[in-house]
PDB file of C-alpha atoms in Angstrom:
ATOM      1  CA  MET V   5       0.323   0.240  -0.438  1.00  0.00           C
ATOM      2  CA  THR V   6       1.321   3.292  -0.649  1.00  0.00           C
ATOM      3  CA  ARG V   7       0.497   6.363   1.023  1.00  0.00           C
ATOM      4  CA  PHE V   8      -0.038   9.779  -0.497  1.00  0.00           C
ATOM      5  CA  HIS V   9       0.232  13.070   1.292  1.00  0.00           C
ATOM      6  CA  VAL V  10      -0.483  16.290  -0.054  1.00  0.00           C
ATOM      7  CA  LEU V  11       0.857  20.057   1.287  1.00  0.00           C
ATOM      8  CA  THR V  12      -1.179  22.766   0.391  1.00  0.00           C
ATOM      9  CA  ILE V  13      -3.082  25.474   1.271  1.00  0.00           C
ATOM     10  CA  PHE V  14      -6.375  24.883  -0.462  1.00  0.00           C
ATOM     11  CA  PRO V  15      -7.267  21.309   0.504  1.00  0.00           C
ATOM     12  CA  GLU V  16     -10.274  22.260  -0.246  1.00  0.00           C
ATOM     13  CA  LEU V  17      -9.554  21.335  -3.418  1.00  0.00           C
ATOM     14  CA  PHE V  18      -9.488  17.271  -2.514  1.00  0.00           C
ATOM     15  CA  PRO V  19     -10.145  14.947  -3.366  1.00  0.00           C
ATOM     16  CA  GLY V  20     -11.664  16.342  -6.277  1.00  0.00           C
ATOM     17  CA  PRO V  21     -11.413  13.969  -8.888  1.00  0.00           C
ATOM     18  CA  LEU V  22      -9.689  10.981  -6.775  1.00  0.00           C
ATOM     19  CA  GLY V  23     -12.957  10.760  -5.748  1.00  0.00           C
ATOM     20  CA  ILE V  24     -13.842   9.039  -7.881  1.00  0.00           C
ATOM     21  CA  GLY V  25     -13.320   5.912 -10.610  1.00  0.00           C
ATOM     22  CA  VAL V  26     -10.901   3.466 -10.376  1.00  0.00           C
ATOM     23  CA  ILE V  27      -8.427   6.216  -7.728  1.00  0.00           C
ATOM     24  CA  GLY V  28     -11.350   6.470  -5.816  1.00  0.00           C
ATOM     25  CA  ARG V  29     -12.611   2.994  -5.367  1.00  0.00           C
ATOM     26  CA  ALA V  30      -9.138   1.446  -3.836  1.00  0.00           C
ATOM     27  CA  VAL V  31      -8.746   4.700  -1.230  1.00  0.00           C
ATOM     28  CA  ASP V  32     -12.338   3.847  -0.431  1.00  0.00           C
ATOM     29  CA  ALA V  33     -11.304   0.134   0.223  1.00  0.00           C
ATOM     30  CA  GLY V  34      -7.373   1.296   2.048  1.00  0.00           C
ATOM     31  CA  VAL V  35      -5.287   0.510  -0.797  1.00  0.00           C
ATOM     32  CA  ILE V  36      -4.011   3.532  -1.631  1.00  0.00           C
ATOM     33  CA  GLU V  37      -4.339   6.418   0.867  1.00  0.00           C
ATOM     34  CA  LEU V  38      -4.466  10.140   0.353  1.00  0.00           C
ATOM     35  CA  ALA V  39      -4.222  12.635   3.672  1.00  0.00           C
ATOM     36  CA  VAL V  40      -4.790  15.884   2.894  1.00  0.00           C
ATOM     37  CA  HIS V  41      -2.608  18.547   4.931  1.00  0.00           C
ATOM     38  CA  ASP V  42      -3.094  22.025   5.072  1.00  0.00           C
ATOM     39  CA  LEU V  43      -0.525  24.595   5.419  1.00  0.00           C
ATOM     40  CA  ARG V  44      -2.031  27.365   7.346  1.00  0.00           C
ATOM     41  CA  ASP V  45      -1.682  24.908  10.110  1.00  0.00           C
ATOM     42  CA  HIS V  46       2.029  25.596  10.658  1.00  0.00           C
ATOM     43  CA  THR V  47       1.796  28.967  10.922  1.00  0.00           C
ATOM     44  CA  GLU V  48       1.911  29.816  13.953  1.00  0.00           C
ATOM     45  CA  ASP V  49       1.070  34.003  13.824  1.00  0.00           C
ATOM     46  CA  ARG V  50      -2.064  34.635  13.618  1.00  0.00           C
ATOM     47  CA  HIS V  51      -3.218  36.073  10.053  1.00  0.00           C
ATOM     48  CA  ARG V  52      -1.808  32.089   9.445  1.00  0.00           C
ATOM     49  CA  GLN V  53       0.450  33.611   6.726  1.00  0.00           C
ATOM     50  CA  VAL V  54       2.722  31.716   4.043  1.00  0.00           C
ATOM     51  CA  ASP V  55       4.252  34.031   1.485  1.00  0.00           C
ATOM     52  CA  ASP V  56       5.589  37.204   1.772  1.00  0.00           C
ATOM     53  CA  GLU V  57       7.562  39.717  -0.332  1.00  0.00           C
ATOM     54  CA  GLN V  58      10.762  38.943  -1.949  1.00  0.00           C
ATOM     55  CA  PHE V  59      14.144  39.815  -1.145  1.00  0.00           C
ATOM     56  CA  GLY V  60      15.273  41.839  -3.698  1.00  0.00           C
ATOM     57  CA  GLY V  61      12.225  42.809  -5.398  1.00  0.00           C
ATOM     58  CA  GLY V  62      10.086  42.128  -8.021  1.00  0.00           C
ATOM     59  CA  PRO V  63       6.747  40.440  -9.241  1.00  0.00           C
ATOM     60  CA  GLY V  64       5.061  38.223  -7.078  1.00  0.00           C
ATOM     61  CA  MET V  65       4.284  36.737  -3.512  1.00  0.00           C
ATOM     62  CA  VAL V  66       6.843  33.997  -2.442  1.00  0.00           C
ATOM     63  CA  MET V  67       6.028  31.053   0.008  1.00  0.00           C
ATOM     64  CA  LYS V  68       7.872  31.197   3.119  1.00  0.00           C
ATOM     65  CA  PRO V  69      10.199  28.206   4.219  1.00  0.00           C
ATOM     66  CA  GLU V  70       9.273  28.353   7.999  1.00  0.00           C
ATOM     67  CA  PRO V  71       5.197  26.765   7.419  1.00  0.00           C
ATOM     68  CA  LEU V  72       6.764  24.677   4.686  1.00  0.00           C
ATOM     69  CA  ILE V  73       9.463  23.571   6.847  1.00  0.00           C
ATOM     70  CA  ARG V  74       8.051  22.942  10.104  1.00  0.00           C
ATOM     71  CA  ALA V  75       5.051  20.866   7.907  1.00  0.00           C
ATOM     72  CA  VAL V  76       8.350  18.391   5.973  1.00  0.00           C
ATOM     73  CA  ARG V  77       9.616  17.252   8.903  1.00  0.00           C
ATOM     74  CA  GLU V  78       6.700  16.921  11.390  1.00  0.00           C
ATOM     75  CA  LEU V  79       5.880  14.722   8.152  1.00  0.00           C
ATOM     76  CA  ARG V  80       8.703  12.841   7.861  1.00  0.00           C
ATOM     77  CA  ARG V  81       8.584  12.541  11.939  1.00  0.00           C
ATOM     78  CA  MET V  82       5.586  10.189  11.453  1.00  0.00           C
ATOM     79  CA  GLU V  83       6.483   9.193   7.508  1.00  0.00           C
ATOM     80  CA  PRO V  84      10.498   8.128   8.267  1.00  0.00           C
ATOM     81  CA  ARG V  85      10.417   6.854   4.998  1.00  0.00           C
ATOM     82  CA  LEU V  86       8.790   9.374   3.179  1.00  0.00           C
ATOM     83  CA  ARG V  87       9.414  10.688  -0.530  1.00  0.00           C
ATOM     84  CA  SER V  88       9.074  13.823  -0.284  1.00  0.00           C
ATOM     85  CA  ILE V  89       8.972  16.097  -3.508  1.00  0.00           C
ATOM     86  CA  LEU V  90       7.688  19.783  -4.945  1.00  0.00           C
ATOM     87  CA  LEU V  91       5.795  20.727  -7.600  1.00  0.00           C
ATOM     88  CA  SER V  92       7.713  22.193  -9.612  1.00  0.00           C
ATOM     89  CA  PRO V  93       8.587  23.404 -13.435  1.00  0.00           C
ATOM     90  CA  GLN V  94      12.706  23.073 -12.050  1.00  0.00           C
ATOM     91  CA  GLY V  95      11.677  19.664 -11.687  1.00  0.00           C
ATOM     92  CA  ARG V  96      12.213  16.327 -13.216  1.00  0.00           C
ATOM     93  CA  ARG V  97       9.867  15.232 -15.721  1.00  0.00           C
ATOM     94  CA  PHE V  98       6.338  13.279 -15.147  1.00  0.00           C
ATOM     95  CA  ASP V  99       6.699  10.147 -17.332  1.00  0.00           C
ATOM     96  CA  GLN V 100       5.611   6.756 -16.838  1.00  0.00           C
ATOM     97  CA  ASP V 101       8.454   5.721 -15.409  1.00  0.00           C
ATOM     98  CA  TYR V 102       8.381   8.226 -12.536  1.00  0.00           C
ATOM     99  CA  ALA V 103       4.480   7.158 -12.016  1.00  0.00           C
ATOM    100  CA  ARG V 104       6.572   3.468 -11.075  1.00  0.00           C
ATOM    101  CA  GLU V 105       9.083   4.935  -8.759  1.00  0.00           C
ATOM    102  CA  LEU V 106       6.229   5.789  -6.749  1.00  0.00           C
ATOM    103  CA  ALA V 107       3.901   3.331  -6.698  1.00  0.00           C
ATOM    104  CA  ALA V 108       6.688   0.956  -5.482  1.00  0.00           C
ATOM    105  CA  GLU V 109       7.418   4.228  -2.668  1.00  0.00           C
ATOM    106  CA  PRO V 110       5.105   3.272   0.745  1.00  0.00           C
ATOM    107  CA  ALA V 111       4.728   7.044   1.151  1.00  0.00           C
ATOM    108  CA  VAL V 112       4.834   9.906  -0.899  1.00  0.00           C
ATOM    109  CA  LEU V 113       4.514  14.034   0.263  1.00  0.00           C
ATOM    110  CA  LEU V 114       3.480  16.243  -2.885  1.00  0.00           C
ATOM    111  CA  VAL V 115       4.647  20.048  -2.247  1.00  0.00           C
ATOM    112  CA  CYS V 116       1.664  22.288  -4.451  1.00  0.00           C
ATOM    113  CA  GLY V 117       3.515  25.341  -4.386  1.00  0.00           C
ATOM    114  CA  ARG V 118       1.419  28.630  -5.379  1.00  0.00           C
ATOM    115  CA  TYR V 119       2.484  32.397  -5.700  1.00  0.00           C
ATOM    116  CA  GLN V 120       5.604  33.616  -7.759  1.00  0.00           C
ATOM    117  CA  GLY V 121       7.991  30.612  -5.963  1.00  0.00           C
ATOM    118  CA  VAL V 122       8.765  29.160  -3.277  1.00  0.00           C
ATOM    119  CA  ASP V 123      11.949  30.248  -0.739  1.00  0.00           C
ATOM    120  CA  GLN V 124      15.217  28.065  -1.656  1.00  0.00           C
ATOM    121  CA  ARG V 125      15.793  27.234   1.883  1.00  0.00           C
ATOM    122  CA  ALA V 126      12.025  25.479   1.766  1.00  0.00           C
ATOM    123  CA  ARG V 127      13.380  24.043  -1.323  1.00  0.00           C
ATOM    124  CA  GLU V 128      16.657  22.578  -0.040  1.00  0.00           C
ATOM    125  CA  GLU V 129      14.407  21.353   2.501  1.00  0.00           C
ATOM    126  CA  ILE V 130      11.701  19.393  -0.028  1.00  0.00           C
ATOM    127  CA  GLY V 131      15.218  18.400  -1.557  1.00  0.00           C
ATOM    128  CA  GLU V 132      13.140  16.513  -5.075  1.00  0.00           C
ATOM    129  CA  GLU V 133      11.317  18.650  -7.364  1.00  0.00           C
ATOM    130  CA  LEU V 134       9.598  16.974 -10.092  1.00  0.00           C
ATOM    131  CA  SER V 135       7.881  18.727 -13.498  1.00  0.00           C
ATOM    132  CA  VAL V 136       4.364  17.399 -15.285  1.00  0.00           C
ATOM    133  CA  GLY V 137       5.288  19.970 -18.042  1.00  0.00           C
ATOM    134  CA  ASP V 138       7.161  22.896 -19.555  1.00  0.00           C
ATOM    135  CA  TYR V 139       3.812  25.225 -19.318  1.00  0.00           C
ATOM    136  CA  VAL V 140       2.865  27.019 -15.847  1.00  0.00           C
ATOM    137  CA  LEU V 141      -0.211  26.539 -14.120  1.00  0.00           C
ATOM    138  CA  SER V 142      -1.319  28.993 -11.098  1.00  0.00           C
ATOM    139  CA  GLY V 143      -0.449  26.343  -8.342  1.00  0.00           C
ATOM    140  CA  GLY V 144       0.732  22.305  -7.522  1.00  0.00           C
ATOM    141  CA  GLU V 145      -2.498  20.950  -6.697  1.00  0.00           C
ATOM    142  CA  VAL V 146      -4.025  20.035 -10.346  1.00  0.00           C
ATOM    143  CA  ALA V 147      -0.245  18.674 -11.489  1.00  0.00           C
ATOM    144  CA  ALA V 148      -0.524  16.525  -7.984  1.00  0.00           C
ATOM    145  CA  MET V 149      -3.818  14.770  -8.786  1.00  0.00           C
ATOM    146  CA  ALA V 150      -1.940  14.000 -12.173  1.00  0.00           C
ATOM    147  CA  VAL V 151       0.290  12.854 -10.140  1.00  0.00           C
ATOM    148  CA  ILE V 152      -1.736  10.968  -7.660  1.00  0.00           C
ATOM    149  CA  GLU V 153      -3.948   9.087 -10.047  1.00  0.00           C
ATOM    150  CA  ALA V 154      -0.955   8.293 -12.614  1.00  0.00           C
ATOM    151  CA  SER V 155       1.288   6.889  -9.877  1.00  0.00           C
ATOM    152  CA  ALA V 156      -1.981   4.906  -7.794  1.00  0.00           C
ATOM    153  CA  ARG V 157      -2.820   2.991 -11.230  1.00  0.00           C
ATOM    154  CA  LEU V 158      -0.001   0.985 -10.594  1.00  0.00           C
ATOM    155  CA  VAL V 159      -0.061   0.434  -7.220  1.00  0.00           C
ATOM    156  CA  PRO V 160      -0.719  -3.468  -6.408  1.00  0.00           C
ATOM    157  CA  GLN V 161      -4.579  -4.108  -6.534  1.00  0.00           C
ATOM    158  CA  VAL V 162      -5.899  -0.315  -7.982  1.00  0.00           C
ATOM    159  CA  VAL V 163      -6.582  -1.856 -11.823  1.00  0.00           C
ATOM    160  CA  GLY V 164      -9.583  -4.581 -11.516  1.00  0.00           C
ATOM    161  CA  ALA V 165      -8.193  -6.324 -14.346  1.00  0.00           C
ATOM    162  CA  PRO V 166      -4.142  -5.873 -13.656  1.00  0.00           C
ATOM    163  CA  GLU V 167      -3.542  -7.090 -17.310  1.00  0.00           C
ATOM    164  CA  SER V 168      -5.270  -4.194 -19.047  1.00  0.00           C
ATOM    165  CA  LEU V 169      -1.598  -1.941 -17.900  1.00  0.00           C
ATOM    166  CA  VAL V 170       0.468  -4.186 -19.412  1.00  0.00           C
ATOM    167  CA  ASP V 171       0.303  -3.260 -23.427  1.00  0.00           C
ATOM    168  CA  GLU V 172      -1.647   0.632 -22.717  1.00  0.00           C
ATOM    169  CA  THR V 173       0.195   3.348 -23.661  1.00  0.00           C
ATOM    170  CA  PHE V 174       4.084   4.177 -22.699  1.00  0.00           C
ATOM    171  CA  SER V 175       3.456   0.942 -20.593  1.00  0.00           C
ATOM    172  CA  ALA V 176       6.421  -2.033 -20.778  1.00  0.00           C
ATOM    173  CA  GLY V 177       4.147  -4.003 -22.799  1.00  0.00           C
ATOM    174  CA  ALA V 178       3.565  -1.604 -25.335  1.00  0.00           C
ATOM    175  CA  SER V 179       7.633  -1.265 -25.614  1.00  0.00           C
ATOM    176  CA  GLY V 180       6.982   2.333 -23.572  1.00  0.00           C
ATOM    177  CA  GLY V 181       5.280   3.575 -27.018  1.00  0.00           C
ATOM    178  CA  LEU V 182       1.543   4.200 -27.617  1.00  0.00           C
ATOM    179  CA  GLU V 183      -1.387   2.342 -27.770  1.00  0.00           C
ATOM    180  CA  ALA V 184      -2.550   0.141 -30.501  1.00  0.00           C
ATOM    181  CA  PRO V 185      -5.948   2.156 -32.311  1.00  0.00           C
ATOM    182  CA  LEU V 186      -8.972   0.456 -29.910  1.00  0.00           C
ATOM    183  CA  TYR V 187     -12.346  -0.810 -31.069  1.00  0.00           C
ATOM    184  CA  THR V 188     -15.832  -2.080 -29.363  1.00  0.00           C
ATOM    185  CA  ARG V 189     -18.956  -3.185 -31.246  1.00  0.00           C
ATOM    186  CA  PRO V 190     -20.159  -2.428 -33.831  1.00  0.00           C
ATOM    187  CA  ALA V 191     -18.658  -4.533 -36.096  1.00  0.00           C
ATOM    188  CA  SER V 192     -19.511  -1.732 -39.380  1.00  0.00           C
ATOM    189  CA  TYR V 193     -20.791   1.834 -38.513  1.00  0.00           C
ATOM    190  CA  GLU V 194     -20.721   4.115 -41.976  1.00  0.00           C
ATOM    191  CA  GLY V 195     -19.458   2.083 -43.595  1.00  0.00           C
ATOM    192  CA  ARG V 196     -16.086   2.337 -41.126  1.00  0.00           C
ATOM    193  CA  GLU V 197     -14.944  -1.114 -40.432  1.00  0.00           C
ATOM    194  CA  VAL V 198     -12.701  -3.056 -37.361  1.00  0.00           C
ATOM    195  CA  PRO V 199      -9.729  -5.152 -38.444  1.00  0.00           C
ATOM    196  CA  ASP V 200     -10.433  -8.528 -40.166  1.00  0.00           C
ATOM    197  CA  VAL V 201      -7.298  -9.745 -38.270  1.00  0.00           C
ATOM    198  CA  LEU V 202      -9.268  -8.928 -34.771  1.00  0.00           C
ATOM    199  CA  ARG V 203     -12.143 -10.753 -35.590  1.00  0.00           C
ATOM    200  CA  GLY V 204     -10.460 -13.809 -36.760  1.00  0.00           C
ATOM    201  CA  GLY V 205     -10.096 -15.522 -33.038  1.00  0.00           C
ATOM    202  CA  ASN V 206      -6.010 -15.906 -33.611  1.00  0.00           C
ATOM    203  CA  HIS V 207      -4.790 -14.345 -30.842  1.00  0.00           C
ATOM    204  CA  ALA V 208      -1.210 -14.911 -31.226  1.00  0.00           C
ATOM    205  CA  VAL V 209      -1.633 -12.717 -35.102  1.00  0.00           C
ATOM    206  CA  ILE V 210      -4.047  -9.887 -33.128  1.00  0.00           C
ATOM    207  CA  THR V 211      -0.925  -9.792 -30.954  1.00  0.00           C
ATOM    208  CA  GLN V 212       1.480  -8.953 -33.410  1.00  0.00           C
ATOM    209  CA  TRP V 213      -1.153  -6.958 -35.005  1.00  0.00           C
ATOM    210  CA  ARG V 214      -1.427  -4.799 -32.509  1.00  0.00           C
ATOM    211  CA  ARG V 215       2.687  -4.981 -31.931  1.00  0.00           C
ATOM    212  CA  ALA V 216       2.973  -3.451 -35.260  1.00  0.00           C
ATOM    213  CA  GLN V 217       0.144  -1.042 -35.043  1.00  0.00           C
ATOM    214  CA  SER V 218       1.580   0.894 -31.993  1.00  0.00           C
ATOM    215  CA  ASP V 219       4.875   1.416 -32.827  1.00  0.00           C
ATOM    216  CA  ALA V 220       3.952   2.204 -36.900  1.00  0.00           C
ATOM    217  CA  VAL V 221       1.423   4.520 -34.313  1.00  0.00           C
ATOM    218  CA  THR V 222       3.788   5.867 -32.056  1.00  0.00           C
ATOM    219  CA  ARG V 223       6.523   6.649 -35.353  1.00  0.00           C
ATOM    220  CA  GLN V 224       3.677   8.880 -37.058  1.00  0.00           C
ATOM    221  CA  ARG V 225       2.919  11.151 -33.814  1.00  0.00           C
ATOM    222  CA  ARG V 226       5.695  10.271 -31.013  1.00  0.00           C
ATOM    223  CA  PRO V 227       9.002   9.362 -33.014  1.00  0.00           C
ATOM    224  CA  ASP V 228      10.990  10.842 -30.026  1.00  0.00           C
ATOM    225  CA  LEU V 229       9.706   7.935 -28.106  1.00  0.00           C
ATOM    226  CA  VAL V 230      11.207   5.374 -30.822  1.00  0.00           C
ATOM    227  CA  ARG V 231      13.898   2.995 -29.132  1.00  0.00           C
ATOM    228  CA  SER V 232      15.992   2.026 -31.678  1.00  0.00           C
ATOM    229  CA  GLU V 233      16.821  -1.211 -32.804  1.00  0.00           C
ATOM    230  CA  PRO V 234      19.972  -3.441 -31.294  1.00  0.00           C
ATOM    231  CA  ARG V 235      23.020  -3.964 -33.494  1.00  0.00           C
ATOM    232  CA  ALA V 236      24.202  -7.089 -34.124  1.00  0.00           C
ATOM    233  CA  GLY V 237      27.159  -7.624 -32.375  1.00  0.00           C
ATOM    234  CA  GLY V 238      26.925  -4.219 -30.809  1.00  0.00           C
ATOM    235  CA  VAL V 239      26.879  -2.240 -26.771  1.00  0.00           C
ATOM    236  CA  GLN V 240      23.728  -0.154 -26.860  1.00  0.00           C
TER     237      GLN V 240
END
């Protein structure tokens, strides 16, 4: 089981979409845990202030170090094996491999930044930083939801049919590429037919067709994901 902790100034945003579907059912069943912590609970002034003007001038406010550091240290005392991560555009890019890493952790803390950014001392305390893409969000909450959604579904027993994870997009079974085209009934719709190979019942042939289709789609749409073929007698 993995426990996902979220540190935010907007705890009311959670569970949000994490409360429904596969992830919501897993939380209800106790397969994973979701704990949301209000950063303002770790302030010591009557205004519960979490931001201040930045030294040296400049636009925007910066998240103060004291509440963040207190909160992170308290959670680490509660969870000695806690992996703490700041959602930040300066972090490592999130991908399926990263999701697998987090799914294998006993406890993960996602710290949601806001305002212009986070005091450097708090960033150093948190240690690890994670980006969900080369764009800027108003805060880390939506990013945290995406990270939890992608990671939690890889935790054993979360997805009811784990074999469905094998050949989906970015999975190891799909060689890290995109998923092959999918079809369901009707077999014919507006003159567009389901490929005969999928209706023939030969599972070996179907598997081969799907791999070929996955490769073709990946080369067309995401050539950056195409893995080079090993050379005979060479070293990769």
